CSV table of N, CA, C and O in Angstrom, one decimal:
chain,number,residue,atom,x,y,z
A,1204,MET,N,1.1,-1.3,0.3
A,1204,MET,CA,-0.2,-0.2,-0.3
A,1204,MET,C,0.9,1.4,-0.1
A,1204,MET,O,2.6,1.1,0.3
A,1205,ALA,N,0.1,2.6,-0.4
A,1205,ALA,CA,1.0,3.6,-0.2
A,1205,ALA,C,1.1,3.7,0.4
A,1205,ALA,O,0.0,4.0,1.8
A,1206,SER,N,1.9,4.7,1.2
A,1206,SER,CA,2.8,5.0,3.0
A,1206,SER,C,1.7,7.3,1.9
A,1206,SER,O,1.6,7.0,3.7
A,1207,ASP,N,1.9,7.3,1.6
A,1207,ASP,CA,1.3,8.4,1.4
A,1207,ASP,C,-0.8,8.3,1.2
A,1207,ASP,O,-1.6,8.1,-0.2
A,1208,GLN,N,-1.7,8.1,2.3
A,1208,GLN,CA,-3.3,7.0,2.2
A,1208,GLN,C,-3.9,9.2,1.4
A,1208,GLN,O,-3.7,9.4,2.3
A,1209,LYS,N,-4.9,8.8,0.8
A,1209,LYS,CA,-4.8,9.9,0.0
A,1209,LYS,C,-6.1,9.4,0.4
A,1209,LYS,O,-7.2,8.2,0.8
A,1210,VAL,N,-7.0,10.7,1.0
A,1210,VAL,CA,-8.4,10.4,1.3
A,1210,VAL,C,-9.4,10.7,0.9
A,1210,VAL,O,-9.5,12.1,-0.3
A,1211,HIS,N,-10.9,10.2,0.7
A,1211,HIS,CA,-11.8,10.9,-0.8
A,1211,HIS,C,-13.2,10.9,0.1
A,1211,HIS,O,-13.2,10.1,1.1
A,1212,THR,N,-13.8,12.2,-1.2
A,1212,THR,CA,-14.7,12.5,0.2
A,1212,THR,C,-16.0,11.0,-1.2
A,1212,THR,O,-15.2,9.9,-2.2
A,1213,PHE,N,-17.5,10.6,-0.1
A,1213,PHE,CA,-18.1,9.2,-0.6
A,1213,PHE,C,-18.8,10.0,-1.8
A,1213,PHE,O,-19.4,9.0,-2.7
A,1214,ASP,N,-19.1,11.8,-2.1
A,1214,ASP,CA,-19.5,11.8,-3.7
A,1214,ASP,C,-18.4,11.9,-4.7
A,1214,ASP,O,-18.8,11.1,-6.0
A,1215,GLU,N,-17.0,12.0,-4.2
A,1215,GLU,CA,-15.9,11.7,-5.3
A,1215,GLU,C,-16.2,10.1,-5.6
A,1215,GLU,O,-15.7,9.7,-6.8
A,1216,VAL,N,-16.1,9.0,-4.5
A,1216,VAL,CA,-16.2,7.7,-5.1
A,1216,VAL,C,-17.4,7.6,-5.8
A,1216,VAL,O,-16.6,7.0,-7.2
A,1217,VAL,N,-18.6,7.6,-5.6
A,1217,VAL,CA,-20.3,7.7,-6.0
A,1217,VAL,C,-19.8,8.1,-7.7
A,1217,VAL,O,-20.4,7.4,-8.5
A,1218,GLN,N,-19.2,9.1,-8.7
A,1218,GLN,CA,-19.0,8.9,-9.1
A,1218,GLN,C,-17.6,8.0,-10.8
A,1218,GLN,O,-17.9,8.6,-11.0
A,1219,HIS,N,-16.7,7.1,-9.6
A,1219,HIS,CA,-16.8,6.8,-10.4
A,1219,HIS,C,-17.5,5.0,-10.3
A,1219,HIS,O,-17.1,4.7,-9.6
A,1220,ASN,N,-18.8,4.6,-11.7
A,1220,ASN,CA,-19.7,3.5,-11.1
A,1220,ASN,C,-19.1,3.2,-12.3
A,1220,ASN,O,-21.2,2.7,-13.5
A,1221,LYS,N,-18.2,3.3,-13.4
A,1221,LYS,CA,-19.0,2.8,-15.2
A,1221,LYS,C,-18.4,1.2,-14.9
A,1221,LYS,O,-17.4,1.2,-13.8
A,1222,THR,N,-18.4,0.9,-16.4
A,1222,THR,CA,-17.0,-0.5,-16.6
A,1222,THR,C,-15.4,0.6,-16.9
A,1222,THR,O,-14.5,-0.1,-16.7
A,1223,LYS,N,-15.7,1.1,-17.5
A,1223,LYS,CA,-14.3,2.0,-17.6
A,1223,LYS,C,-13.2,2.7,-16.5
A,1223,LYS,O,-12.3,3.7,-16.7
A,1224,ASP,N,-14.8,2.9,-15.7
A,1224,ASP,CA,-13.6,3.3,-14.0
A,1224,ASP,C,-14.7,3.2,-12.9
A,1224,ASP,O,-15.8,3.2,-12.2
A,1225,CYS,N,-14.8,2.8,-11.8
A,1225,CYS,CA,-15.2,2.0,-11.4
A,1225,CYS,C,-14.2,1.7,-9.8
A,1225,CYS,O,-13.0,0.9,-10.3
A,1226,TRP,N,-14.9,2.9,-8.5
A,1226,TRP,CA,-13.8,2.2,-7.5
A,1226,TRP,C,-15.3,1.8,-7.2
A,1226,TRP,O,-16.0,2.0,-6.8
A,1227,LEU,N,-14.1,1.4,-5.9
A,1227,LEU,CA,-15.4,0.6,-4.8
A,1227,LEU,C,-14.5,1.0,-2.6
A,1227,LEU,O,-14.2,2.0,-2.8
A,1228,ILE,N,-15.6,0.4,-2.5
A,1228,ILE,CA,-15.7,1.6,-0.6
A,1228,ILE,C,-15.9,0.0,0.3
A,1228,ILE,O,-16.4,-1.3,0.5
A,1229,ILE,N,-14.2,-0.7,0.3
A,1229,ILE,CA,-14.5,-1.8,1.2
A,1229,ILE,C,-13.9,-1.8,2.4
A,1229,ILE,O,-12.4,-1.5,2.6
A,1230,ASP,N,-14.8,-1.9,3.2
A,1230,ASP,CA,-13.8,-1.4,5.3
A,1230,ASP,C,-13.0,-0.4,5.4
A,1230,ASP,O,-11.9,-0.4,5.6
A,1231,GLY,N,-13.8,0.3,4.3
A,1231,GLY,CA,-13.4,1.7,5.1
A,1231,GLY,C,-12.1,2.2,4.0
A,1231,GLY,O,-11.7,3.0,4.1
A,1232,LYS,N,-11.3,1.2,2.9
A,1232,LYS,CA,-10.7,1.5,2.7
A,1232,LYS,C,-11.3,2.4,0.5
A,1232,LYS,O,-12.4,0.7,0.2
A,1233,VAL,N,-10.6,2.4,-0.3
A,1233,VAL,CA,-11.3,3.5,-1.4
A,1233,VAL,C,-9.8,1.5,-2.2
A,1233,VAL,O,-9.4,2.0,-1.9
A,1234,TYR,N,-10.7,1.9,-3.3
A,1234,TYR,CA,-10.3,0.7,-4.5
A,1234,TYR,C,-10.6,1.2,-6.1
A,1234,TYR,O,-11.6,1.2,-6.1
A,1235,ASP,N,-10.0,1.0,-6.2
A,1235,ASP,CA,-10.1,1.6,-8.1
A,1235,ASP,C,-9.4,0.3,-9.4
A,1235,ASP,O,-9.0,-0.5,-8.8
A,1236,VAL,N,-10.9,-1.0,-8.9
A,1236,VAL,CA,-10.8,-2.3,-9.7
A,1236,VAL,C,-11.2,-2.1,-10.8
A,1236,VAL,O,-11.8,-2.5,-11.7
A,1237,THR,N,-11.1,-0.7,-11.8
A,1237,THR,CA,-12.1,-0.2,-13.0
A,1237,THR,C,-10.5,-2.5,-14.3
A,1237,THR,O,-11.2,-2.3,-14.6
A,1238,PRO,N,-9.1,-2.2,-13.7
A,1238,PRO,CA,-8.3,-2.9,-14.1
A,1238,PRO,C,-8.6,-4.2,-14.0
A,1238,PRO,O,-8.1,-5.6,-15.5
A,1239,PHE,N,-9.6,-4.3,-12.9
A,1239,PHE,CA,-9.8,-6.2,-12.8
A,1239,PHE,C,-11.1,-6.7,-13.2
A,1239,PHE,O,-11.9,-7.4,-13.3
A,1240,MET,N,-12.1,-5.2,-14.3
A,1240,MET,CA,-13.3,-5.9,-14.3
A,1240,MET,C,-13.8,-6.5,-15.8
A,1240,MET,O,-13.9,-7.6,-14.7
A,1241,GLU,N,-12.8,-6.4,-16.1
A,1241,GLU,CA,-13.5,-8.1,-17.0
A,1241,GLU,C,-12.9,-8.7,-16.3
A,1241,GLU,O,-12.9,-10.4,-16.9
A,1242,GLU,N,-11.7,-9.8,-16.1
A,1242,GLU,CA,-11.2,-11.0,-15.1
A,1242,GLU,C,-12.1,-10.8,-13.9
A,1242,GLU,O,-11.5,-13.0,-13.2
A,1243,HIS,N,-13.4,-10.8,-12.9
A,1243,HIS,CA,-13.4,-10.8,-12.3
A,1243,HIS,C,-14.4,-11.8,-12.2
A,1243,HIS,O,-15.0,-12.3,-13.6
A,1244,PRO,N,-14.1,-12.7,-11.5
A,1244,PRO,CA,-14.7,-14.0,-11.8
A,1244,PRO,C,-15.8,-14.0,-12.4
A,1244,PRO,O,-16.9,-14.9,-13.3
A,1245,GLY,N,-17.3,-13.3,-11.0
A,1245,GLY,CA,-18.1,-13.0,-11.2
A,1245,GLY,C,-18.9,-11.9,-12.6
A,1245,GLY,O,-19.6,-11.1,-12.1
A,1246,GLY,N,-18.1,-11.5,-12.3
A,1246,GLY,CA,-18.0,-10.6,-14.1
A,1246,GLY,C,-18.1,-9.1,-13.8
A,1246,GLY,O,-17.7,-9.1,-12.2
A,1247,ASP,N,-18.5,-8.6,-14.8
A,1247,ASP,CA,-18.2,-6.6,-14.7
A,1247,ASP,C,-19.2,-6.4,-13.5
A,1247,ASP,O,-19.5,-5.3,-12.8
A,1248,GLU,N,-20.5,-7.2,-13.7
A,1248,GLU,CA,-21.6,-6.4,-13.2
A,1248,GLU,C,-22.2,-6.7,-11.8
A,1248,GLU,O,-22.5,-5.9,-10.6
A,1249,VAL,N,-21.4,-7.6,-11.5
A,1249,VAL,CA,-21.4,-7.8,-10.0
A,1249,VAL,C,-21.6,-6.8,-8.8
A,1249,VAL,O,-20.5,-6.5,-7.8
A,1250,LEU,N,-20.2,-6.0,-9.7
A,1250,LEU,CA,-19.3,-4.9,-9.0
A,1250,LEU,C,-20.1,-3.8,-9.7
A,1250,LEU,O,-19.5,-2.8,-8.5
A,1251,LEU,N,-20.3,-3.7,-10.7
A,1251,LEU,CA,-20.6,-2.0,-10.7
A,1251,LEU,C,-21.9,-1.9,-9.2
A,1251,LEU,O,-22.0,-1.0,-9.4
A,1252,SER,N,-22.5,-3.4,-9.3
A,1252,SER,CA,-24.5,-3.5,-9.0
A,1252,SER,C,-23.5,-2.8,-7.2
A,1252,SER,O,-24.4,-2.7,-6.4
A,1253,ALA,N,-21.4,-2.9,-6.9
A,1253,ALA,CA,-21.7,-2.3,-5.5
A,1253,ALA,C,-20.8,-1.3,-5.5
A,1253,ALA,O,-20.3,-0.9,-4.0
A,1254,THR,N,-21.2,-0.5,-6.9
A,1254,THR,CA,-20.0,1.1,-6.3
A,1254,THR,C,-22.0,1.4,-5.9
A,1254,THR,O,-23.1,1.8,-5.5
A,1255,GLY,N,-21.4,3.0,-5.5
A,1255,GLY,CA,-21.4,3.9,-4.7
A,1255,GLY,C,-21.8,3.4,-3.5
A,1255,GLY,O,-23.4,4.5,-2.5
A,1256,LYS,N,-22.3,2.8,-3.3
A,1256,LYS,CA,-22.3,2.6,-0.9
A,1256,LYS,C,-20.6,1.7,-0.4
A,1256,LYS,O,-20.1,1.5,-1.3
A,1257,ASP,N,-20.7,1.9,0.3
A,1257,ASP,CA,-20.1,1.1,0.8
A,1257,ASP,C,-20.4,-0.8,1.1
A,1257,ASP,O,-21.7,-1.7,1.7
A,1258,ALA,N,-19.2,-1.8,0.3
A,1258,ALA,CA,-19.5,-2.2,-0.7
A,1258,ALA,C,-19.3,-3.6,1.0
A,1258,ALA,O,-18.6,-5.1,0.1
A,1259,THR,N,-18.9,-3.8,1.2
A,1259,THR,CA,-17.7,-4.3,2.3
A,1259,THR,C,-19.1,-5.5,2.8
A,1259,THR,O,-18.9,-6.2,2.7
A,1260,ASN,N,-20.2,-5.6,2.9
A,1260,ASN,CA,-21.2,-6.3,3.1
A,1260,ASN,C,-21.1,-7.3,2.0
A,1260,ASN,O,-20.8,-8.3,1.9
A,1261,ASP,N,-21.9,-6.7,0.7
A,1261,ASP,CA,-21.4,-7.2,-0.3
A,1261,ASP,C,-19.9,-8.6,-0.2
A,1261,ASP,O,-19.9,-8.9,-1.1
A,1262,PHE,N,-19.0,-8.0,-0.1
A,1262,PHE,CA,-17.6,-8.4,-0.5
A,1262,PHE,C,-17.8,-9.4,0.8
A,1262,PHE,O,-17.3,-10.6,0.2
A,1263,GLU,N,-18.4,-9.1,1.9
A,1263,GLU,CA,-17.5,-10.6,2.8
A,1263,GLU,C,-18.9,-11.3,2.8
A,1263,GLU,O,-18.7,-12.8,2.3
A,1264,ASP,N,-19.5,-11.0,2.5
A,1264,ASP,CA,-21.4,-12.3,2.2
A,1264,ASP,C,-20.7,-13.2,1.0
A,1264,ASP,O,-20.8,-14.5,0.9
A,1265,VAL,N,-19.4,-13.1,-0.1
A,1265,VAL,CA,-19.8,-14.2,-1.2
A,1265,VAL,C,-18.5,-14.8,-0.2
A,1265,VAL,O,-18.2,-15.8,-0.8
A,1266,GLY,N,-17.3,-14.7,1.0
A,1266,GLY,CA,-16.3,-15.8,1.2
A,1266,GLY,C,-15.4,-15.7,0.3
A,1266,GLY,O,-15.3,-16.0,-0.2
A,1267,HIS,N,-15.4,-13.9,-0.4
A,1267,HIS,CA,-13.5,-14.9,-1.1
A,1267,HIS,C,-12.2,-15.3,-0.6
A,1267,HIS,O,-12.6,-15.7,0.6
A,1268,SER,N,-11.9,-16.0,-0.5
A,1268,SER,CA,-10.2,-16.3,-0.3
A,1268,SER,C,-9.9,-15.0,-0.1
A,1268,SER,O,-9.6,-14.1,-0.8
A,1269,ASP,N,-8.8,-16.0,0.7
A,1269,ASP,CA,-7.6,-15.1,0.5
A,1269,ASP,C,-6.5,-14.6,-0.3
A,1269,ASP,O,-5.9,-13.5,-0.9
A,1270,SER,N,-6.2,-15.1,-0.7
A,1270,SER,CA,-5.6,-14.6,-2.1
A,1270,SER,C,-6.1,-13.4,-3.4
A,1270,SER,O,-5.9,-12.3,-3.5
A,1271,ALA,N,-7.9,-13.4,-2.7
A,1271,ALA,CA,-8.3,-12.5,-3.4
A,1271,ALA,C,-8.8,-11.7,-2.5
A,1271,ALA,O,-8.2,-10.0,-3.2
A,1272,ARG,N,-8.2,-11.3,-1.2
A,1272,ARG,CA,-7.9,-10.2,-0.4
A,1272,ARG,C,-7.2,-10.0,-0.8
A,1272,ARG,O,-6.4,-8.7,-0.1
A,1273,ASP,N,-5.6,-10.5,-0.7
A,1273,ASP,CA,-4.0,-10.4,-1.0
A,1273,ASP,C,-4.8,-9.3,-2.3
A,1273,ASP,O,-3.3,-8.5,-2.3
A,1274,MET,N,-4.8,-9.6,-2.7
A,1274,MET,CA,-5.1,-9.1,-4.5
A,1274,MET,C,-5.6,-7.9,-4.4
A,1274,MET,O,-5.0,-6.8,-5.3
A,1275,MET,N,-5.7,-7.2,-3.2
A,1275,MET,CA,-6.8,-5.9,-3.3
A,1275,MET,C,-5.8,-5.3,-3.3
A,1275,MET,O,-5.9,-3.7,-3.5
A,1276,ASP,N,-4.5,-4.9,-3.0
A,1276,ASP,CA,-3.2,-3.8,-1.9
A,1276,ASP,C,-3.6,-4.0,-3.8
A,1276,ASP,O,-3.0,-2.0,-3.4
A,1277,GLN,N,-3.4,-4.4,-4.9
A,1277,GLN,CA,-2.4,-3.6,-5.9
A,1277,GLN,C,-3.7,-2.8,-6.6
A,1277,GLN,O,-3.5,-2.0,-7.6
A,1278,TYR,N,-4.6,-2.8,-5.8
A,1278,TYR,CA,-5.7,-1.6,-6.5
A,1278,TYR,C,-6.7,-1.3,-5.5
A,1278,TYR,O,-7.2,0.5,-5.6
A,1279,TYR,N,-5.8,-0.6,-4.4
A,1279,TYR,CA,-5.8,0.6,-2.8
A,1279,TYR,C,-5.9,1.2,-3.7
A,1279,TYR,O,-4.0,2.3,-4.1
A,1280,ILE,N,-6.1,2.5,-3.1
A,1280,ILE,CA,-6.1,4.6,-3.9
A,1280,ILE,C,-6.3,4.9,-2.3
A,1280,ILE,O,-5.8,6.0,-3.1
A,1281,GLY,N,-7.3,4.2,-1.9
A,1281,GLY,CA,-6.7,5.8,-0.9
A,1281,GLY,C,-8.0,4.9,0.3
A,1281,GLY,O,-8.5,3.6,0.8
A,1282,GLU,N,-7.8,6.2,1.7
A,1282,GLU,CA,-8.9,5.4,2.2
A,1282,GLU,C,-10.4,6.8,2.6
A,1282,GLU,O,-10.2,7.8,1.1
A,1283,ILE,N,-11.5,6.6,3.1
A,1283,ILE,CA,-12.8,6.8,2.8
A,1283,ILE,C,-13.2,8.3,3.5
A,1283,ILE,O,-12.7,7.3,5.4
A,1284,ASP,N,-12.9,9.1,2.9
A,1284,ASP,CA,-13.5,10.6,4.5
A,1284,ASP,C,-15.0,9.4,5.3
A,1284,ASP,O,-15.5,9.3,4.6
A,1285,LYS,N,-14.5,8.6,6.7
A,1285,LYS,CA,-16.2,8.5,6.2
A,1285,LYS,C,-17.6,9.3,6.9
A,1285,LYS,O,-18.4,8.8,7.3
A,1286,ALA,N,-16.8,11.0,7.6
A,1286,ALA,CA,-18.0,12.0,8.4
A,1286,ALA,C,-18.7,12.1,6.4
A,1286,ALA,O,-19.9,12.2,6.9
A,1287,THR,N,-18.0,11.3,4.9
A,1287,THR,CA,-18.7,11.8,4.2
A,1287,THR,C,-19.8,10.5,3.7
A,1287,THR,O,-20.7,11.0,3.2
A,1288,VAL,N,-19.9,9.3,4.4
A,1288,VAL,CA,-20.8,8.4,4.4
A,1288,VAL,C,-21.7,8.5,4.6
A,1288,VAL,O,-22.4,8.7,5.9
A,1289,PRO,N,-23.4,7.8,3.9
A,1289,PRO,CA,-24.2,8.5,4.1
A,1289,PRO,C,-24.5,7.2,6.0
A,1289,PRO,O,-24.4,6.3,5.4
A,1290,LEU,N,-25.6,7.8,6.7
A,1290,LEU,CA,-25.9,6.2,7.1
A,1290,LEU,C,-26.4,5.4,7.0
A,1290,LEU,O,-25.7,4.1,7.3
A,1291,LYS,N,-27.3,5.7,6.0
A,1291,LYS,CA,-28.3,4.6,5.7
A,1291,LYS,C,-28.5,5.2,4.4
A,1291,LYS,O,-28.7,6.3,4.0
A,1292,ARG,N,-28.1,4.6,3.8
A,1292,ARG,CA,-28.4,4.3,1.8
A,1292,ARG,C,-30.4,5.0,1.7
A,1292,ARG,O,-30.7,3.5,1.7
A,1293,MET,N,-31.5,6.4,1.5
A,1293,MET,CA,-32.0,6.2,1.3
A,1293,MET,C,-32.1,5.3,-0.2
A,1293,MET,O,-32.3,5.2,-1.2
A,1294,TYR,N,-33.6,5.0,-0.3
A,1294,TYR,CA,-34.6,3.9,-0.9
A,1294,TYR,C,-35.4,5.1,-1.5
A,1294,TYR,O,-36.2,5.2,-1.0
A,1295,ILE,N,-35.2,5.4,-3.0
A,1295,ILE,CA,-36.1,5.9,-4.1
A,1295,ILE,C,-36.8,5.5,-5.1
A,1295,ILE,O,-36.3,3.8,-5.2
A,1296,PRO,N,-38.2,4.7,-4.1
A,1296,PRO,CA,-38.6,3.8,-5.1
A,1296,PRO,C,-38.9,4.3,-6.9
A,1296,PRO,O,-39.1,5.5,-6.7
A,1297,PRO,N,-38.5,3.7,-7.4
A,1297,PRO,CA,-39.0,4.3,-9.1
A,1297,PRO,C,-40.7,4.9,-9.6
A,1297,PRO,O,-40.9,4.1,-8.8
A,1298,GLN,N,-40.1,5.6,-10.3
A,1298,GLN,CA,-41.7,6.6,-10.1
A,1298,GLN,C,-42.8,5.4,-11.8
A,1298,GLN,O,-41.8,4.7,-11.8
A,1299,GLN,N,-44.0,5.4,-10.4
A,1299,GLN,CA,-45.2,4.5,-11.2
A,1299,GLN,C,-45.9,5.1,-12.0
A,1299,GLN,O,-45.9,6.5,-11.4
A,1300,ALA,N,-46.7,5.1,-12.5
A,1300,ALA,CA,-47.6,5.5,-13.4
A,1300,ALA,C,-48.9,6.0,-11.7
A,1300,ALA,O,-48.7,5.8,-10.7
A,1301,GLN,N,-49.6,7.8,-12.1
A,1301,GLN,CA,-51.0,8.1,-10.8
A,1301,GLN,C,-51.8,7.0,-10.4
A,1301,GLN,O,-52.1,6.7,-11.8
A,1302,TYR,N,-52.2,6.3,-10.2
A,1302,TYR,CA,-53.4,5.7,-9.7
A,1302,TYR,C,-54.4,6.4,-10.1
A,1302,TYR,O,-54.7,7.6,-10.0
A,1303,ASN,N,-55.0,5.4,-11.2
A,1303,ASN,CA,-57.4,6.3,-11.9
A,1303,ASN,C,-57.6,6.2,-11.9
A,1303,ASN,O,-58.1,4.8,-11.6
A,1304,PRO,N,-58.2,5.4,-9.8
A,1304,PRO,CA,-59.2,5.2,-10.4
A,1304,PRO,C,-60.7,5.1,-11.1
A,1304,PRO,O,-61.9,4.1,-11.4
A,1305,ASP,N,-60.1,6.3,-12.1
A,1305,ASP,CA,-62.2,6.5,-13.4
A,1305,ASP,C,-60.8,5.9,-14.8
A,1305,ASP,O,-60.4,6.6,-15.3
A,1306,LYS,N,-61.1,4.9,-14.5
A,1306,LYS,CA,-60.4,3.9,-15.7
A,1306,LYS,C,-61.4,3.8,-16.6
A,1306,LYS,O,-62.0,2.8,-17.8
A,1307,THR,N,-61.4,5.3,-17.5
A,1307,THR,CA,-62.9,4.7,-18.0
A,1307,THR,C,-62.7,4.3,-19.8
A,1307,THR,O,-63.8,2.5,-19.9
A,1308,PRO,N,-61.6,4.7,-20.5
A,1308,PRO,CA,-61.2,3.8,-21.0
A,1308,PRO,C,-61.1,2.2,-21.3
A,1308,PRO,O,-61.6,1.4,-22.4
A,1309,GLU,N,-60.3,2.4,-19.9
A,1309,GLU,CA,-60.7,0.3,-19.7
A,1309,GLU,C,-61.9,-0.2,-20.1
A,1309,GLU,O,-61.4,-1.4,-20.1
A,1310,PHE,N,-62.1,0.2,-19.3
A,1310,PHE,CA,-64.1,-0.2,-19.5
A,1310,PHE,C,-64.5,-0.6,-19.8
A,1310,PHE,O,-65.1,-2.0,-20.5
A,1311,VAL,N,-64.3,1.1,-21.0
A,1311,VAL,CA,-65.4,0.7,-22.4
A,1311,VAL,C,-65.0,-0.2,-23.0
A,1311,VAL,O,-65.4,-1.4,-23.8
A,1312,ILE,N,-63.4,-0.7,-23.5
A,1312,ILE,CA,-63.3,-1.3,-24.2
A,1312,ILE,C,-63.3,-2.7,-23.5
A,1312,ILE,O,-63.5,-3.4,-24.7
A,1313,LYS,N,-63.1,-3.2,-22.2
A,1313,LYS,CA,-63.7,-4.8,-21.7
A,1313,LYS,C,-64.5,-5.3,-22.3
A,1313,LYS,O,-65.6,-6.1,-22.3
A,1314,ILE,N,-65.9,-3.6,-21.5
A,1314,ILE,CA,-67.2,-4.3,-22.7
A,1314,ILE,C,-67.7,-4.0,-23.3
A,1314,ILE,O,-68.5,-5.1,-24.0
A,1315,LEU,N,-66.6,-3.7,-24.5
A,1315,LEU,CA,-67.2,-3.8,-25.8
A,1315,LEU,C,-66.2,-5.5,-26.7
A,1315,LEU,O,-66.3,-6.2,-27.6
A,1316,GLN,N,-65.7,-5.9,-26.3
A,1316,GLN,CA,-64.8,-6.9,-26.1
A,1316,GLN,C,-65.7,-7.8,-26.2
A,1316,GLN,O,-65.8,-9.3,-26.4
A,1317,PHE,N,-66.7,-7.4,-24.4
A,1317,PHE,CA,-67.3,-8.8,-24.3
A,1317,PHE,C,-68.8,-8.5,-25.9
A,1317,PHE,O,-69.3,-9.6,-25.5
A,1318,LEU,N,-69.4,-7.6,-25.2
A,1318,LEU,CA,-70.6,-6.6,-26.0
A,1318,LEU,C,-71.3,-7.2,-27.0
A,1318,LEU,O,-71.8,-7.7,-28.3
A,1319,VAL,N,-69.0,-6.7,-28.3
A,1319,VAL,CA,-69.0,-7.0,-29.7
A,1319,VAL,C,-69.4,-8.0,-30.4
A,1319,VAL,O,-70.4,-8.9,-31.4
A,1320,PRO,N,-68.9,-9.1,-29.5
A,1320,PRO,CA,-68.7,-11.0,-30.3
A,1320,PRO,C,-70.6,-11.3,-30.1
A,1320,PRO,O,-70.5,-12.4,-30.5
A,1321,LEU,N,-70.6,-10.8,-28.8
A,1321,LEU,CA,-72.7,-11.1,-28.8
A,1321,LEU,C,-73.2,-10.4,-29.5
A,1321,LEU,O,-74.3,-11.5,-30.2
A,1322,LEU,N,-73.4,-9.4,-30.3
A,1322,LEU,CA,-73.9,-8.8,-31.1
A,1322,LEU,C,-73.8,-9.5,-32.7
A,1322,LEU,O,-75.4,-10.2,-33.0
A,1323,ILE,N,-72.7,-9.5,-32.8
A,1323,ILE,CA,-72.6,-10.4,-33.6
A,1323,ILE,C,-73.4,-11.9,-33.9
A,1323,ILE,O,-73.6,-12.3,-35.3
A,1324,MET,N,-73.1,-12.6,-33.2
A,1324,MET,CA,-73.3,-13.7,-32.7
A,1324,MET,C,-75.4,-13.9,-32.8
A,1324,MET,O,-75.6,-15.0,-33.5
A,1325,GLY,N,-76.4,-12.9,-32.3
A,1325,GLY,CA,-76.8,-12.8,-31.8
A,1325,GLY,C,-77.5,-12.2,-33.1
A,1325,GLY,O,-79.2,-12.9,-34.1
A,1326,LEU,N,-77.6,-11.2,-34.7
A,1326,LEU,CA,-77.7,-10.7,-35.4
A,1326,LEU,C,-77.3,-12.4,-37.0
A,1326,LEU,O,-77.6,-12.9,-37.3
A,1327,ALA,N,-76.0,-13.3,-36.6
A,1327,ALA,CA,-75.9,-14.0,-36.4
A,1327,ALA,C,-76.9,-15.3,-37.0
A,1327,ALA,O,-77.1,-15.7,-37.6
A,1328,PHE,N,-77.2,-15.3,-35.7
A,1328,PHE,CA,-78.9,-16.0,-35.7
A,1328,PHE,C,-80.2,-15.1,-36.1
A,1328,PHE,O,-80.8,-15.6,-36.8
A,1329,ALA,N,-80.2,-14.1,-35.6
A,1329,ALA,CA,-81.8,-13.8,-36.6
A,1329,ALA,C,-81.2,-13.4,-38.4
A,1329,ALA,O,-82.1,-14.2,-38.0
A,1330,VAL,N,-80.6,-13.4,-39.3
A,1330,VAL,CA,-80.6,-14.3,-40.7
A,1330,VAL,C,-80.7,-15.4,-39.8
A,1330,VAL,O,-81.3,-15.7,-41.0
A,1331,ARG,N,-80.3,-16.7,-40.0
A,1331,ARG,CA,-80.3,-17.6,-40.2
A,1331,ARG,C,-82.2,-17.6,-39.8
A,1331,ARG,O,-82.3,-18.6,-40.5
A,1332,HIS,N,-82.3,-17.8,-38.8
A,1332,HIS,CA,-84.0,-17.5,-37.7
A,1332,HIS,C,-84.6,-17.3,-40.0
A,1332,HIS,O,-86.0,-18.0,-39.9
A,1333,TYR,N,-84.7,-16.0,-39.9
A,1333,TYR,CA,-85.4,-15.6,-41.2
A,1333,TYR,C,-84.9,-15.5,-42.2
A,1333,TYR,O,-86.3,-15.7,-42.8
A,1334,THR,N,-84.2,-16.1,-43.1
A,1334,THR,CA,-83.5,-17.1,-44.1
A,1334,THR,C,-83.9,-17.5,-44.3
A,1334,THR,O,-84.0,-19.1,-45.5
A,1335,LYS,N,-84.0,-18.6,-43.0
A,1335,LYS,CA,-84.1,-20.1,-43.5
A,1335,LYS,C,-85.6,-20.8,-44.0
A,1335,LYS,O,-86.7,-20.0,-43.9
A,1336,GLU,N,-85.3,-21.6,-45.3
A,1336,GLU,CA,-86.9,-21.7,-45.3
A,1336,GLU,C,-87.7,-22.4,-44.9
A,1336,GLU,O,-87.5,-23.6,-43.7
A,1337,LYS,N,-89.1,-22.6,-45.3
A,1337,LYS,CA,-90.0,-23.3,-44.6
A,1337,LYS,C,-90.6,-23.7,-45.0
A,1337,LYS,O,-90.8,-24.3,-46.1
């Protein structure tokens, strides 16, 4: 590890969240894993999903080997300023269409899907009944 430890802010680390520029926070340390993206056994999606947060739990849950832990030293670029890391990540729900209790267009379509075949069938029976030879 380098003797001059640079301290990075959380906002600075969060900006590095792409395949060609990926930084992770693990155990209070910042790692630039960009060169490792293609070699990672779990694929680059796993690393990208750990960006923008403290990835310590993600890293520990997988149960990495000792050699994987030793390999981390080569990607170490500094420490995280713990005062800038949010205590809890805010969940932002995806935008959804507003609930519309008056679903008149959908209701009309459903009624028509039911009534039109009945009307056609009734018309067919009427034509058959009146055109039948006696």
